[in-house]
Short mmCIF file of C-alpha atoms in Angstrom, two decimals:
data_model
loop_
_atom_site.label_atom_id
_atom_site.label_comp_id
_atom_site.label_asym_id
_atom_site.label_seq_id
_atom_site.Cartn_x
_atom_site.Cartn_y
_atom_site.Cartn_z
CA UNK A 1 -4.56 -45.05 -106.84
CA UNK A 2 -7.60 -46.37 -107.68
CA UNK A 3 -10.73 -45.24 -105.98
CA UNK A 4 -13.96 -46.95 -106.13
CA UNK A 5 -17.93 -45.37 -106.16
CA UNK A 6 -20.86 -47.53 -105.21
CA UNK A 7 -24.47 -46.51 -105.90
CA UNK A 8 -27.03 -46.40 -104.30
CA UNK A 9 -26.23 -46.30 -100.69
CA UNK A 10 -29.24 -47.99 -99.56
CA UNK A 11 -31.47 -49.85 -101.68
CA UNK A 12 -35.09 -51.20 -100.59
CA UNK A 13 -37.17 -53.45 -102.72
CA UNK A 14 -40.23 -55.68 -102.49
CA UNK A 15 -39.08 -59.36 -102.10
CA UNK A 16 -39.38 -61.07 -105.24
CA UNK A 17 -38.13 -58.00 -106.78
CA UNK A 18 -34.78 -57.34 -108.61
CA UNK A 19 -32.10 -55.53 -107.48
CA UNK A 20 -29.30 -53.83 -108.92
CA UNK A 21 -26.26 -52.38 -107.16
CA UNK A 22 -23.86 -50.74 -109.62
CA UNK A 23 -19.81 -49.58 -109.03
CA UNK A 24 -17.46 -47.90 -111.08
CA UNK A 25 -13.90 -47.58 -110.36
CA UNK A 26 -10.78 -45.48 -111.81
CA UNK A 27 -7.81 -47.66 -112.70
CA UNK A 28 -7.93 -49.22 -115.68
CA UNK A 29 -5.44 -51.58 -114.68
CA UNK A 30 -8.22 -53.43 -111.89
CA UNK A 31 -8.64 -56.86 -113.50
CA UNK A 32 -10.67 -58.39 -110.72
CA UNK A 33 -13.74 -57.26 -109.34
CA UNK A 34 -14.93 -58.73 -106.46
CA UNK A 35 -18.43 -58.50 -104.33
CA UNK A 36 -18.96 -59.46 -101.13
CA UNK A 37 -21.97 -59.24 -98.54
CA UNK A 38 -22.20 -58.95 -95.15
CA UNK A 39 -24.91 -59.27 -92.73
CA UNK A 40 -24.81 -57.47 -89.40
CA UNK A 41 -21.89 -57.84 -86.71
CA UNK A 42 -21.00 -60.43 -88.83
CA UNK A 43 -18.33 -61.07 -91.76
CA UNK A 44 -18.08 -60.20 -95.12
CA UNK A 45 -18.44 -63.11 -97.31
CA UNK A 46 -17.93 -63.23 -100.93
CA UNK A 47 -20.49 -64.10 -102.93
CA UNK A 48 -19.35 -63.83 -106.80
CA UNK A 49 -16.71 -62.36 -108.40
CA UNK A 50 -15.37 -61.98 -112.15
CA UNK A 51 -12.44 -61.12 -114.08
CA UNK A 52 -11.31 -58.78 -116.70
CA UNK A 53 -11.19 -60.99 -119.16
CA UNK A 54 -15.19 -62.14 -118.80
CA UNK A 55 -18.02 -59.72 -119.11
CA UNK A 56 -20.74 -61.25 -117.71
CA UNK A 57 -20.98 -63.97 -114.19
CA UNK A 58 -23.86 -65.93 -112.99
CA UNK A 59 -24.66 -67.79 -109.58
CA UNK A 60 -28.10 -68.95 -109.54
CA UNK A 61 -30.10 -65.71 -108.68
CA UNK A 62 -26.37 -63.60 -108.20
CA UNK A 63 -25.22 -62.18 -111.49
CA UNK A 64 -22.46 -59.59 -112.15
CA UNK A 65 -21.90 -57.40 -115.10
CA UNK A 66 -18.31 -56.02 -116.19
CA UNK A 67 -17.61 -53.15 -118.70
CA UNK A 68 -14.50 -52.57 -118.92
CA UNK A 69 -14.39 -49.67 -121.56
CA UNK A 70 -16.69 -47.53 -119.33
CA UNK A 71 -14.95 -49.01 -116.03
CA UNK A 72 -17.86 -50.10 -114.45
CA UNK A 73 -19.91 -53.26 -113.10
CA UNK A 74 -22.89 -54.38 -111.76
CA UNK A 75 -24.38 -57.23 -109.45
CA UNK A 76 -27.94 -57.87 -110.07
CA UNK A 77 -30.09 -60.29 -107.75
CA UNK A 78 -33.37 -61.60 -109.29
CA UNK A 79 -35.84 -63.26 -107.18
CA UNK A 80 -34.79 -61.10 -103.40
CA UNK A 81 -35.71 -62.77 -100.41
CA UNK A 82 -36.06 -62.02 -97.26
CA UNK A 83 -32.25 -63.02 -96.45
CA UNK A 84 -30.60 -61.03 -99.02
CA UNK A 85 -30.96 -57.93 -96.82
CA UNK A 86 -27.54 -56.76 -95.77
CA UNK A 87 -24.55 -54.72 -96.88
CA UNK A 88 -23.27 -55.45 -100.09
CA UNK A 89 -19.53 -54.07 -100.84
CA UNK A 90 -17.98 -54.35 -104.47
CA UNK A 91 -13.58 -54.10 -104.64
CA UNK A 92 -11.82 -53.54 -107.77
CA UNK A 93 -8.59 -54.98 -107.46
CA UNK A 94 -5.08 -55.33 -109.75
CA UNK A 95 -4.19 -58.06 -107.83
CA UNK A 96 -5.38 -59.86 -104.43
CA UNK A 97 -2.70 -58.18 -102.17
CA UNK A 98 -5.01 -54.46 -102.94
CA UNK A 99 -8.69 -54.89 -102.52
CA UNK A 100 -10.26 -51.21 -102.85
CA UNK A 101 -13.82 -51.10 -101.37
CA UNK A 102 -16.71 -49.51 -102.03
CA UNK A 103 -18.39 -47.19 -99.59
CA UNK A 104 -21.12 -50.51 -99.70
CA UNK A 105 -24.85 -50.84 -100.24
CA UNK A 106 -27.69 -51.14 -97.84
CA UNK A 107 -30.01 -53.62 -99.06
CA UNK A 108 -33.83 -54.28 -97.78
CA UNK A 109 -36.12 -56.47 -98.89
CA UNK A 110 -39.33 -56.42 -97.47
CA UNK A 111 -41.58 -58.88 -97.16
CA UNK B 27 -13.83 -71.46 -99.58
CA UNK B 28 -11.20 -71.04 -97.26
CA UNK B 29 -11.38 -70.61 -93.87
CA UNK B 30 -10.14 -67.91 -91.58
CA UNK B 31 -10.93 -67.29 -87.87
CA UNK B 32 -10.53 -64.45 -85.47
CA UNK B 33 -10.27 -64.25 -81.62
CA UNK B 34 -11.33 -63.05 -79.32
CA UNK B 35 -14.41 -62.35 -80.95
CA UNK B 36 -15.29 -59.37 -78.74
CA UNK B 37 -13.30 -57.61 -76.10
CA UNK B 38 -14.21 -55.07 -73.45
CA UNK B 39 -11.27 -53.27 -71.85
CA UNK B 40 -9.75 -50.14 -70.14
CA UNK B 41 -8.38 -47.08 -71.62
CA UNK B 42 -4.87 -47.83 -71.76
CA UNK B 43 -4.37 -51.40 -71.41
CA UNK B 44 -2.97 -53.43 -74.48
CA UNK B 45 -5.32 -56.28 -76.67
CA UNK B 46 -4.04 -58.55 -78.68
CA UNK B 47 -5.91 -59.82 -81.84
CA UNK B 48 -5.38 -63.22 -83.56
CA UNK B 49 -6.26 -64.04 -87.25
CA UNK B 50 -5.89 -67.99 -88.38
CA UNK B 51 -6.08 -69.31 -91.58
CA UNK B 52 -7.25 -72.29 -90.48
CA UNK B 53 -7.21 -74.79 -94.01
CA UNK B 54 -4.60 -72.65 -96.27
CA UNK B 55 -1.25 -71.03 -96.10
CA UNK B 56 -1.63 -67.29 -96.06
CA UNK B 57 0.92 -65.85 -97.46
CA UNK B 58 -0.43 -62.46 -97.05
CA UNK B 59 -3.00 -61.01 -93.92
CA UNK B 60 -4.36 -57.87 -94.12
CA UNK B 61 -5.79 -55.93 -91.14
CA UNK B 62 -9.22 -53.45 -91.51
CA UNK B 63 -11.26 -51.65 -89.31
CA UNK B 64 -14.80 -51.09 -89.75
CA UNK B 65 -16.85 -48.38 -87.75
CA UNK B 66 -20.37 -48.61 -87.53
CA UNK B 67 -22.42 -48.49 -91.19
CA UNK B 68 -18.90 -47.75 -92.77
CA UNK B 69 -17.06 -49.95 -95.42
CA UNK B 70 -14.09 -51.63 -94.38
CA UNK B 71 -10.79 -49.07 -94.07
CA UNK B 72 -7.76 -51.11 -94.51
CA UNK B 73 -5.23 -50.45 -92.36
CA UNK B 74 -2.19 -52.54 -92.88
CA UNK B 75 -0.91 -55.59 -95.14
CA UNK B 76 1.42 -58.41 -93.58
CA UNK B 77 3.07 -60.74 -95.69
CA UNK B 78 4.76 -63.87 -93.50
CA UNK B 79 8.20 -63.11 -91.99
CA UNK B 80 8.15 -59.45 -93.11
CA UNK B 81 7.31 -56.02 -91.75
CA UNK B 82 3.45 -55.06 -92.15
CA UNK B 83 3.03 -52.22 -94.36
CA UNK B 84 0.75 -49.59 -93.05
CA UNK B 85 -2.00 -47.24 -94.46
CA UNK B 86 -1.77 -43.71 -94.82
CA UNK B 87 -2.81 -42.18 -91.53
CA UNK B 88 -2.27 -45.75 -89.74
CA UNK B 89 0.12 -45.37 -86.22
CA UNK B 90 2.37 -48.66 -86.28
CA UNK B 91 3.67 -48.28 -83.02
CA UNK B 92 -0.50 -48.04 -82.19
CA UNK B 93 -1.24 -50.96 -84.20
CA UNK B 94 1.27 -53.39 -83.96
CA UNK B 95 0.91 -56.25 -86.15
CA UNK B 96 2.86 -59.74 -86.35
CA UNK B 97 2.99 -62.19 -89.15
CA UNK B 98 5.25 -64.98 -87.38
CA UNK B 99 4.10 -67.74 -89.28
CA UNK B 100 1.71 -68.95 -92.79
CA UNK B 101 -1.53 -69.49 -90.75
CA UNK B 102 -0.78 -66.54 -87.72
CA UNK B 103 -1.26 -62.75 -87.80
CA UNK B 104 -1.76 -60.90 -84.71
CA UNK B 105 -2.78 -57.08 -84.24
CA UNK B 106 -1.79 -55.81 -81.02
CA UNK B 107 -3.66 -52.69 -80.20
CA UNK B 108 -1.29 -50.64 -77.69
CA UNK B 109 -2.56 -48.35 -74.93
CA UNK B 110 -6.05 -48.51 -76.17
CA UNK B 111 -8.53 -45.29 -75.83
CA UNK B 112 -12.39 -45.25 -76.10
CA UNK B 113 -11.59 -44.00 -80.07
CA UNK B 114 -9.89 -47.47 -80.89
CA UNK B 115 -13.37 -49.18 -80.27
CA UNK B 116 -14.16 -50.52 -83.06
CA UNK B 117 -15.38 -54.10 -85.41
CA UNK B 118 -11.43 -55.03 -86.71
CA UNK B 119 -11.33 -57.92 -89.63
CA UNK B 120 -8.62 -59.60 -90.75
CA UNK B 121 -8.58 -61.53 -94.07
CA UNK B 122 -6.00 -63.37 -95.89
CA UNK B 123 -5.15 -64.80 -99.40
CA UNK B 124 -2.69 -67.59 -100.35
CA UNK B 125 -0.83 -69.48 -102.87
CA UNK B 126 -3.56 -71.49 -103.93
CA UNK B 127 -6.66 -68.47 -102.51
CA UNK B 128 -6.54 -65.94 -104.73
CA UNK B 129 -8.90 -63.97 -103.14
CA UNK B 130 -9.44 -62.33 -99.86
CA UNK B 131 -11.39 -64.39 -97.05
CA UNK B 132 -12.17 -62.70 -94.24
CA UNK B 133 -12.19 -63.72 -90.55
CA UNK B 134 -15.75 -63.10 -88.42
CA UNK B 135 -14.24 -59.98 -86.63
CA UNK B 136 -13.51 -58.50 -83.37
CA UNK B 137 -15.66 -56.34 -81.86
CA UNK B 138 -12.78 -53.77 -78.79
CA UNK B 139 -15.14 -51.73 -76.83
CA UNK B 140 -12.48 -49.42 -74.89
CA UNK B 141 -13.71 -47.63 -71.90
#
Protein backbone atom coordinates (compact mmCIF):
# COMPACT_ATOMS: atom_id res chain seq x y z
CA UNK A 1 0.00 0.00 0.00
CA UNK A 2 1.25 3.18 -0.28
CA UNK A 3 2.98 4.83 2.59
CA UNK A 4 3.74 8.40 2.84
CA UNK A 5 7.07 10.40 4.61
CA UNK A 6 6.84 14.03 5.58
CA UNK A 7 9.90 16.13 6.45
CA UNK A 8 10.67 18.00 8.69
CA UNK A 9 8.56 17.32 11.65
CA UNK A 10 8.60 20.71 12.96
CA UNK A 11 9.63 23.61 11.11
CA UNK A 12 10.27 27.25 12.70
CA UNK A 13 10.96 30.29 10.65
CA UNK A 14 11.09 34.07 10.99
CA UNK A 15 7.78 35.57 9.63
CA UNK A 16 8.31 36.91 6.35
CA UNK A 17 10.39 33.97 5.73
CA UNK A 18 9.80 30.99 3.32
CA UNK A 19 8.94 27.78 4.14
CA UNK A 20 9.18 24.54 2.63
CA UNK A 21 7.59 21.29 3.76
CA UNK A 22 8.50 18.40 1.46
CA UNK A 23 6.69 14.56 1.15
CA UNK A 24 7.45 11.69 -0.78
CA UNK A 25 5.30 8.77 -1.13
CA UNK A 26 5.63 5.03 -2.60
CA UNK A 27 2.90 4.17 -5.10
CA UNK A 28 3.34 5.27 -8.24
CA UNK A 29 -0.14 4.90 -8.99
CA UNK A 30 -1.12 8.22 -6.35
CA UNK A 31 -2.41 10.76 -8.88
CA UNK A 32 -3.62 13.29 -6.36
CA UNK A 33 -1.77 14.91 -3.80
CA UNK A 34 -3.45 16.76 -1.43
CA UNK A 35 -2.31 19.28 1.61
CA UNK A 36 -4.19 20.31 4.24
CA UNK A 37 -3.56 22.45 7.53
CA UNK A 38 -4.86 22.44 10.68
CA UNK A 39 -4.68 24.71 13.53
CA UNK A 40 -5.12 23.47 17.08
CA UNK A 41 -8.30 21.48 18.41
CA UNK A 42 -9.53 22.47 15.33
CA UNK A 43 -10.09 20.85 11.70
CA UNK A 44 -8.05 20.11 8.99
CA UNK A 45 -8.75 22.26 6.11
CA UNK A 46 -7.39 21.96 2.73
CA UNK A 47 -5.56 24.47 1.45
CA UNK A 48 -4.19 23.43 -2.21
CA UNK A 49 -3.95 20.47 -3.90
CA UNK A 50 -2.67 19.20 -7.47
CA UNK A 51 -2.83 16.42 -9.76
CA UNK A 52 -0.65 14.04 -11.57
CA UNK A 53 -1.04 15.38 -14.57
CA UNK A 54 0.30 19.18 -13.43
CA UNK A 55 3.68 19.77 -11.95
CA UNK A 56 3.53 22.83 -10.44
CA UNK A 57 0.17 24.77 -8.25
CA UNK A 58 -0.08 28.23 -7.02
CA UNK A 59 -2.50 30.05 -4.45
CA UNK A 60 -1.34 33.42 -3.77
CA UNK A 61 1.56 32.84 -1.23
CA UNK A 62 0.62 28.63 -1.18
CA UNK A 63 2.48 26.84 -3.92
CA UNK A 64 2.97 23.06 -4.42
CA UNK A 65 5.53 21.21 -6.38
CA UNK A 66 4.93 17.59 -7.96
CA UNK A 67 7.65 15.20 -9.34
CA UNK A 68 6.38 12.45 -10.28
CA UNK A 69 9.52 10.50 -11.58
CA UNK A 70 11.20 10.87 -8.13
CA UNK A 71 7.64 10.50 -6.30
CA UNK A 72 7.82 13.41 -4.41
CA UNK A 73 6.22 17.02 -3.74
CA UNK A 74 6.52 20.01 -2.05
CA UNK A 75 4.35 22.99 -0.59
CA UNK A 76 6.24 26.12 -0.27
CA UNK A 77 4.75 29.33 1.56
CA UNK A 78 6.47 32.68 0.74
CA UNK A 79 5.75 35.63 2.76
CA UNK A 80 4.80 33.44 6.54
CA UNK A 81 2.78 35.21 8.85
CA UNK A 82 1.98 34.99 12.00
CA UNK A 83 -1.24 32.73 11.17
CA UNK A 84 0.38 30.19 9.13
CA UNK A 85 1.61 28.46 12.29
CA UNK A 86 -0.05 25.09 12.58
CA UNK A 87 0.15 21.49 11.42
CA UNK A 88 0.46 20.99 7.94
CA UNK A 89 -0.39 17.25 6.62
CA UNK A 90 0.27 16.25 2.85
CA UNK A 91 -1.98 12.73 1.43
CA UNK A 92 -1.12 11.03 -1.66
CA UNK A 93 -4.06 9.50 -2.91
CA UNK A 94 -5.20 7.05 -6.12
CA UNK A 95 -8.46 8.14 -5.71
CA UNK A 96 -10.61 10.21 -3.00
CA UNK A 97 -12.08 7.08 -1.24
CA UNK A 98 -7.90 6.43 0.15
CA UNK A 99 -6.30 9.51 1.50
CA UNK A 100 -2.78 8.33 3.03
CA UNK A 101 -1.39 10.98 5.47
CA UNK A 102 1.64 12.14 6.37
CA UNK A 103 2.98 11.92 9.87
CA UNK A 104 2.36 16.16 9.42
CA UNK A 105 4.51 19.21 9.97
CA UNK A 106 4.78 21.57 12.85
CA UNK A 107 5.03 24.95 11.60
CA UNK A 108 6.15 28.28 13.66
CA UNK A 109 6.51 31.45 12.60
CA UNK A 110 7.70 33.86 14.86
CA UNK A 111 7.17 37.16 14.93
CA UNK B 1 -15.88 24.15 -0.34
CA UNK B 2 -18.20 21.88 1.05
CA UNK B 3 -19.43 21.73 4.24
CA UNK B 4 -19.42 19.03 6.85
CA UNK B 5 -20.32 19.24 10.58
CA UNK B 6 -19.79 17.09 13.60
CA UNK B 7 -21.64 16.76 16.97
CA UNK B 8 -21.33 16.79 19.75
CA UNK B 9 -18.33 18.69 19.53
CA UNK B 10 -16.89 17.43 22.82
CA UNK B 11 -18.09 14.77 25.17
CA UNK B 12 -17.14 13.82 28.70
CA UNK B 13 -18.36 10.41 29.85
CA UNK B 14 -17.95 7.22 32.02
CA UNK B 15 -15.97 4.20 31.41
CA UNK B 16 -18.40 2.01 29.93
CA UNK B 17 -21.24 3.94 28.78
CA UNK B 18 -21.94 4.19 24.92
CA UNK B 19 -21.47 7.83 22.68
CA UNK B 20 -22.77 8.32 19.70
CA UNK B 21 -21.04 10.57 17.04
CA UNK B 22 -22.81 12.36 14.13
CA UNK B 23 -21.09 13.57 10.86
CA UNK B 24 -23.42 15.85 8.31
CA UNK B 25 -22.67 16.84 5.08
CA UNK B 26 -24.52 19.67 5.34
CA UNK B 27 -24.54 21.26 1.30
CA UNK B 28 -23.51 17.89 -0.71
CA UNK B 29 -24.41 14.29 -1.01
CA UNK B 30 -21.71 12.16 0.50
CA UNK B 31 -21.53 9.28 -0.99
CA UNK B 32 -18.68 8.11 1.01
CA UNK B 33 -17.74 9.13 5.08
CA UNK B 34 -14.77 8.13 6.47
CA UNK B 35 -14.07 7.97 10.24
CA UNK B 36 -10.28 8.98 11.87
CA UNK B 37 -8.96 9.37 15.09
CA UNK B 38 -6.36 11.71 16.00
CA UNK B 39 -4.33 11.51 19.37
CA UNK B 40 -2.59 14.34 20.57
CA UNK B 41 0.40 15.83 18.03
CA UNK B 42 -0.35 12.66 15.82
CA UNK B 43 -1.61 12.69 12.12
CA UNK B 44 -4.92 11.51 11.51
CA UNK B 45 -5.23 7.34 11.69
CA UNK B 46 -8.11 6.35 9.63
CA UNK B 47 -10.13 4.00 10.97
CA UNK B 48 -13.01 3.03 8.83
CA UNK B 49 -14.72 4.03 5.33
CA UNK B 50 -18.67 4.08 4.97
CA UNK B 51 -20.17 4.33 1.76
CA UNK B 52 -24.27 5.07 2.01
CA UNK B 53 -26.43 1.95 2.56
CA UNK B 54 -23.42 -0.38 2.91
CA UNK B 55 -21.29 -1.96 5.62
CA UNK B 56 -18.26 0.36 6.80
CA UNK B 57 -15.07 -1.15 6.02
CA UNK B 58 -12.63 -1.12 8.83
CA UNK B 59 -8.82 -0.54 9.30
CA UNK B 60 -6.41 -3.00 10.19
CA UNK B 61 -6.37 -3.20 13.96
CA UNK B 62 -9.91 -1.30 14.08
CA UNK B 63 -12.70 -3.37 16.57
CA UNK B 64 -16.16 -2.96 14.62
CA UNK B 65 -18.19 -4.20 17.22
CA UNK B 66 -16.05 -1.18 19.34
CA UNK B 67 -16.63 1.28 16.73
CA UNK B 68 -19.80 0.93 15.29
CA UNK B 69 -20.48 3.06 12.43
CA UNK B 70 -23.83 3.84 10.39
CA UNK B 71 -24.21 5.33 7.00
CA UNK B 72 -28.21 5.41 6.85
CA UNK B 73 -28.50 8.07 4.53
CA UNK B 74 -26.27 10.68 1.74
CA UNK B 75 -25.77 13.50 4.34
CA UNK B 76 -25.66 11.02 7.85
CA UNK B 77 -22.81 8.93 9.30
CA UNK B 78 -22.75 8.11 12.84
CA UNK B 79 -19.84 6.42 14.95
CA UNK B 80 -21.09 4.83 17.94
CA UNK B 81 -18.33 4.24 20.37
CA UNK B 82 -19.49 1.10 22.59
CA UNK B 83 -18.55 0.59 26.24
CA UNK B 84 -16.09 3.35 26.17
CA UNK B 85 -12.68 3.16 28.40
CA UNK B 86 -10.33 6.08 29.37
CA UNK B 87 -8.05 4.66 26.09
CA UNK B 88 -10.95 5.62 23.59
CA UNK B 89 -10.41 9.37 24.58
CA UNK B 90 -9.54 10.85 21.88
CA UNK B 91 -10.12 14.10 18.90
CA UNK B 92 -12.37 11.68 16.20
CA UNK B 93 -12.97 13.48 12.56
CA UNK B 94 -15.11 12.50 10.12
CA UNK B 95 -14.84 13.72 6.49
CA UNK B 96 -16.67 12.95 3.42
CA UNK B 97 -16.44 13.23 -0.44
CA UNK B 98 -19.26 13.16 -3.05
CA UNK B 99 -20.38 12.97 -6.53
CA UNK B 100 -19.67 16.35 -7.35
CA UNK B 101 -16.56 16.75 -4.04
CA UNK B 102 -13.88 15.03 -5.12
CA UNK B 103 -11.98 15.55 -2.28
CA UNK B 104 -12.13 14.90 1.37
CA UNK B 105 -13.74 17.72 3.70
CA UNK B 106 -13.50 17.22 7.02
CA UNK B 107 -15.93 17.89 9.90
CA UNK B 108 -14.51 20.20 13.10
CA UNK B 109 -14.13 17.02 15.34
CA UNK B 110 -15.11 15.51 18.52
CA UNK B 111 -13.15 15.75 21.30
CA UNK B 112 -14.53 11.88 24.04
CA UNK B 113 -12.76 12.37 27.23
CA UNK B 114 -13.64 8.85 28.95
CA UNK B 115 -13.17 8.62 32.61
Amino acid sequence: GENVEQHPSTLSVQEGDSAVIKCTYSDSASNYFPWYKQELGKRPQLIIDIRSNVGEKKDQRIAVTLNKTAKHFSLHITETQPEDSAVYFCAASPNPQNFVFGPGTRLTVLP
Amino acid sequence: GAVVSQHPSWVICKSGTSVKIECRSLDFQATTMFWYRQFPKQSLMLMATSNEGSKATYEQGVEKDKFLINHASLTLSTLTVTSAHPEDSSFYICSAIGRRVETQYFGPGTRLLVL
